[in-house]
Backbone as CSV, one residue per row, in Angstrom:
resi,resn,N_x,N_y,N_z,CA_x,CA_y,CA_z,C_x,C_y,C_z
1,UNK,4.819,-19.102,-10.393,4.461,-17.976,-11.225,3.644,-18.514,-12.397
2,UNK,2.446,-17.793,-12.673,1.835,-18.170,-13.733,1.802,-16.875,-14.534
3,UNK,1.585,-17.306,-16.341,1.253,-16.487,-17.202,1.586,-16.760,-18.777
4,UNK,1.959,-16.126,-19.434,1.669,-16.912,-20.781,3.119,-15.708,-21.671
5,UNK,3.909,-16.458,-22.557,4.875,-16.071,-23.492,4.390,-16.358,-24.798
6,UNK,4.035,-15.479,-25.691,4.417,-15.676,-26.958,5.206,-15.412,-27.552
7,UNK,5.984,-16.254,-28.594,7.034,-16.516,-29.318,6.967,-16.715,-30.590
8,UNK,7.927,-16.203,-31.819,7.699,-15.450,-32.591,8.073,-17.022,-33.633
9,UNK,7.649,-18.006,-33.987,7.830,-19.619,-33.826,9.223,-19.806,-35.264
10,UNK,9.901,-18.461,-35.950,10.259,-18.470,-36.812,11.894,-18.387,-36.138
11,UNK,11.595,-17.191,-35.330,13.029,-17.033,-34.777,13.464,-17.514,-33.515
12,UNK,12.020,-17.523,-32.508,11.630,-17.649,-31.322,12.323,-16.458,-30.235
13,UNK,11.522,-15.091,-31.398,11.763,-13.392,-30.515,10.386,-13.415,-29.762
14,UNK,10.346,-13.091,-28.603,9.401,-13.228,-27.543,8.545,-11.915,-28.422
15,UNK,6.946,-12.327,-27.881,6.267,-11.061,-28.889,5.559,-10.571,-27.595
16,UNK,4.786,-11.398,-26.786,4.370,-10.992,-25.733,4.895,-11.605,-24.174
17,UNK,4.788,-11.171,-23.573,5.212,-11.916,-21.944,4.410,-10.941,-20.976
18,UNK,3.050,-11.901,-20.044,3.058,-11.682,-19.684,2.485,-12.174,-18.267
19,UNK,3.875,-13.022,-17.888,4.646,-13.270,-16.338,4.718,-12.286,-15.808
20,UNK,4.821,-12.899,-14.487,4.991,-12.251,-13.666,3.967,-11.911,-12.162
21,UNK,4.652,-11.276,-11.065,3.968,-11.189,-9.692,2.869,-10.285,-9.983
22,UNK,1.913,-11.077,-9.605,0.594,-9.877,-9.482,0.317,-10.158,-7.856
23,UNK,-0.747,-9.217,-7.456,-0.700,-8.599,-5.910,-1.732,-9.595,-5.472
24,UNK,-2.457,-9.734,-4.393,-3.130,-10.014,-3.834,-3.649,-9.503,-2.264
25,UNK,-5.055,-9.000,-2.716,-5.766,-8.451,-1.592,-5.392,-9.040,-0.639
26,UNK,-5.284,-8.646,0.435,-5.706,-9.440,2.201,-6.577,-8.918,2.464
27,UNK,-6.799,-7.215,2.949,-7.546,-6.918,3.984,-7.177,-4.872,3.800
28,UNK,-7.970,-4.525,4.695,-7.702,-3.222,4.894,-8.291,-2.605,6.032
29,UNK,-7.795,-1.369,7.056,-7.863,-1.082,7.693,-8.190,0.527,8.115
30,UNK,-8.940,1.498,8.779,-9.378,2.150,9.068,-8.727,2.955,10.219
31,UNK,-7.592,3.601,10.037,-7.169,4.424,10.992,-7.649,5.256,12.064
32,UNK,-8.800,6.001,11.564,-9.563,6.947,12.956,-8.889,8.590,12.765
33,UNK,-7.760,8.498,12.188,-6.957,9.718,12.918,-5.929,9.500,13.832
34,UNK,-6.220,8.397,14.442,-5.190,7.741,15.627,-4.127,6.744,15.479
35,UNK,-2.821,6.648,15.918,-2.080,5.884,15.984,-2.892,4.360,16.481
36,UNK,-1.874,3.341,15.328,-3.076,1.661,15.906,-2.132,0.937,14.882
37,UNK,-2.196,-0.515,15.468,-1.970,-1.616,14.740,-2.809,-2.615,14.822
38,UNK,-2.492,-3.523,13.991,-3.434,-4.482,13.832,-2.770,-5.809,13.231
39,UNK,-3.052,-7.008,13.978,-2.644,-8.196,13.465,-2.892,-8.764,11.544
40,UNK,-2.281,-9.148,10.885,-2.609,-9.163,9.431,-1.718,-10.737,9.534
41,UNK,-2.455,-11.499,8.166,-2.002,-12.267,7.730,-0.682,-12.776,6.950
42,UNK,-0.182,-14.212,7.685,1.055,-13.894,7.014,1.395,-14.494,5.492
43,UNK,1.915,-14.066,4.233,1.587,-14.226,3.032,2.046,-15.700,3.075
44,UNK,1.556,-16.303,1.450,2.304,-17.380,1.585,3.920,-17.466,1.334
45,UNK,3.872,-18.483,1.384,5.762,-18.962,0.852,6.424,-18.035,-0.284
46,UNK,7.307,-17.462,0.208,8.296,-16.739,-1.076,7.220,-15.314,-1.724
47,UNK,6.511,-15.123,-0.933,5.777,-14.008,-1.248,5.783,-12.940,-0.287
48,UNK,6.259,-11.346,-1.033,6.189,-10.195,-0.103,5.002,-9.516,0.232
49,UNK,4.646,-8.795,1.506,3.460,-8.307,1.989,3.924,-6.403,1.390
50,UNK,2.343,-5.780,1.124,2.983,-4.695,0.873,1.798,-3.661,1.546
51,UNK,1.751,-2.359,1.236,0.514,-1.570,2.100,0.318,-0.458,1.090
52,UNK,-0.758,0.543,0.902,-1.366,1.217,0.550,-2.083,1.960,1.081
53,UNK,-1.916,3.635,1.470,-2.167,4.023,2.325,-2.778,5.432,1.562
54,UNK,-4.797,4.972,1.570,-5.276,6.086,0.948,-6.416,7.443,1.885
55,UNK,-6.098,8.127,1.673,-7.008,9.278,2.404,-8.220,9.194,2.519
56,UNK,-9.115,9.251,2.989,-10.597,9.691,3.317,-10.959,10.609,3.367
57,UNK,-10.006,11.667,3.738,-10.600,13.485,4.021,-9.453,14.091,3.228
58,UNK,-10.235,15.489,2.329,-9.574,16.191,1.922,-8.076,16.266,2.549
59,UNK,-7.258,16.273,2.300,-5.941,16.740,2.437,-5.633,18.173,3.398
60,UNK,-6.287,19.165,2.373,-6.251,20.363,2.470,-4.777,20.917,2.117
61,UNK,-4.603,21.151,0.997,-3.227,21.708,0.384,-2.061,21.107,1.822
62,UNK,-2.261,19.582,1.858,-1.007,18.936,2.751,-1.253,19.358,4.657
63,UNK,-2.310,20.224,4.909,-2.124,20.090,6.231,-2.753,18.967,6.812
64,UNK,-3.563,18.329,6.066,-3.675,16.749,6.580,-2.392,15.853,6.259
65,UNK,-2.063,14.854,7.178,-0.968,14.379,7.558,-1.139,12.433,7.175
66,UNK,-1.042,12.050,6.233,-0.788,10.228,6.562,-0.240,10.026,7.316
67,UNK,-0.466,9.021,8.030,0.631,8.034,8.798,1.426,7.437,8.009
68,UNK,2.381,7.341,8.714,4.285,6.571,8.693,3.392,4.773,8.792
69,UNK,3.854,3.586,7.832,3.147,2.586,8.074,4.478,1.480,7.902
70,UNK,4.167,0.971,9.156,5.407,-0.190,9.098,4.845,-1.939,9.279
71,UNK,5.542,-2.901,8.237,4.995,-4.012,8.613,6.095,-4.603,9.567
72,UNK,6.186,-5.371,10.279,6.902,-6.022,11.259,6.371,-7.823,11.438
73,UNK,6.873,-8.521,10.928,6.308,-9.846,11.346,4.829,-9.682,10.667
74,UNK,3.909,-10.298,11.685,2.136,-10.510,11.218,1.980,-9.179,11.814
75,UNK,2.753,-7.942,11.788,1.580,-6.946,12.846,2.235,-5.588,11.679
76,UNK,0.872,-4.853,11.199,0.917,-3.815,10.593,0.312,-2.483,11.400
77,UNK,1.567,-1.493,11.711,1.724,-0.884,12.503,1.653,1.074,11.773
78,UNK,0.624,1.637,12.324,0.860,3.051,11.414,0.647,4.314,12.797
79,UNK,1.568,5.768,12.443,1.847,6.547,13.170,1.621,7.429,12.594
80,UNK,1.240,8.783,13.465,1.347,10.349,12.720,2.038,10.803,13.453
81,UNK,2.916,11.542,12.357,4.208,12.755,13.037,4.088,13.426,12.129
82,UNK,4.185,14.124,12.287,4.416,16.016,12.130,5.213,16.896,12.804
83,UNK,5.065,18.191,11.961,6.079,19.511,13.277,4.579,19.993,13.482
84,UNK,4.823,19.883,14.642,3.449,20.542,15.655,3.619,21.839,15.981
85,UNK,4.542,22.507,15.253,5.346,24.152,16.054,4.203,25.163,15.099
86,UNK,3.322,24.302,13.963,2.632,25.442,12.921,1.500,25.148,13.407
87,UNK,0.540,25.610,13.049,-1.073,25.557,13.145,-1.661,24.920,12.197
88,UNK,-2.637,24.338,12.112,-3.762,23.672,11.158,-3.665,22.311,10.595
89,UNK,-2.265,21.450,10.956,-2.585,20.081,10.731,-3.234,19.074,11.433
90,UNK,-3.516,18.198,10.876,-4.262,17.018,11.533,-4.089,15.974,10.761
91,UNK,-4.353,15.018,12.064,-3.713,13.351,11.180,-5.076,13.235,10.203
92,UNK,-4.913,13.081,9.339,-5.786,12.325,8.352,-6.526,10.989,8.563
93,UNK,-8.047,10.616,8.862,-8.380,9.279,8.323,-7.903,8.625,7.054
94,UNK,-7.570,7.713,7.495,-7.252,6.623,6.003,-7.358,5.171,5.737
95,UNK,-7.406,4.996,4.555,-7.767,3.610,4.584,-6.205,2.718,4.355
96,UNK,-5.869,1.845,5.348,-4.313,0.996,4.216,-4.971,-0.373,3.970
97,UNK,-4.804,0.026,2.781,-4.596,-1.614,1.814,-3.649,-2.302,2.114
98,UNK,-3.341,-3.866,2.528,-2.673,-4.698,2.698,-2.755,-6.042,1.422
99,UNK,-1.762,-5.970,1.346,-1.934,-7.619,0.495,-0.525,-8.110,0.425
100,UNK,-0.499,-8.858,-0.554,0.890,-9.522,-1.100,1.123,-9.737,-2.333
101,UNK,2.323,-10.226,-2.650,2.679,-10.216,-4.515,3.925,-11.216,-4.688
């Protein structure tokens, strides 16, 4: 972990801190609309992988749908579900951000 503490050199009351995990890009991926996975890198040592999962097309007051996004091992895996019993949704294009922290 890198970052920097300042300390208050009289009492030594912390004034600033700021440690700590910051993220790191990997990669990102392009859904279609369609269920898909895709092989991703595995982070380094003692570091968690995380995802970000942003829209491309209007929403439309929620009848566009994100995918469900799961990491598993090196393979990042995303799905659309819905109740299909109403009219007018559709899976959404989207972009997921991958990285680590």
């Amino acid at each position: 972990m890198a970052g920097l503490i300042l300390r208050n050199p009289a009492n030594g009351q912390e004034i600033l801190n700021m440690t700590g995990n910051y993220s790191q890009d990997l990669g990102s991926v392009v859904t279609g609309g369609v269920n898909g996975a895709t092989a991703i890198a595995a982070p380094p040592a003692g570091k968690t992988l995380f995802y970000v999962v942003l829209p491309l097309v209007d929403l439309q007051r929620e009848k566009g749908k994100r995918p469900g996004v799961t990491i598993s091992g090196n393979t990042l895996s995303w799905t659309y579900s819905y109740n299909t019993n109403g009219w007018g949704y559709f899976s959404a294009n989207c972009r997921i951000f991958y990285g680590y922290y």
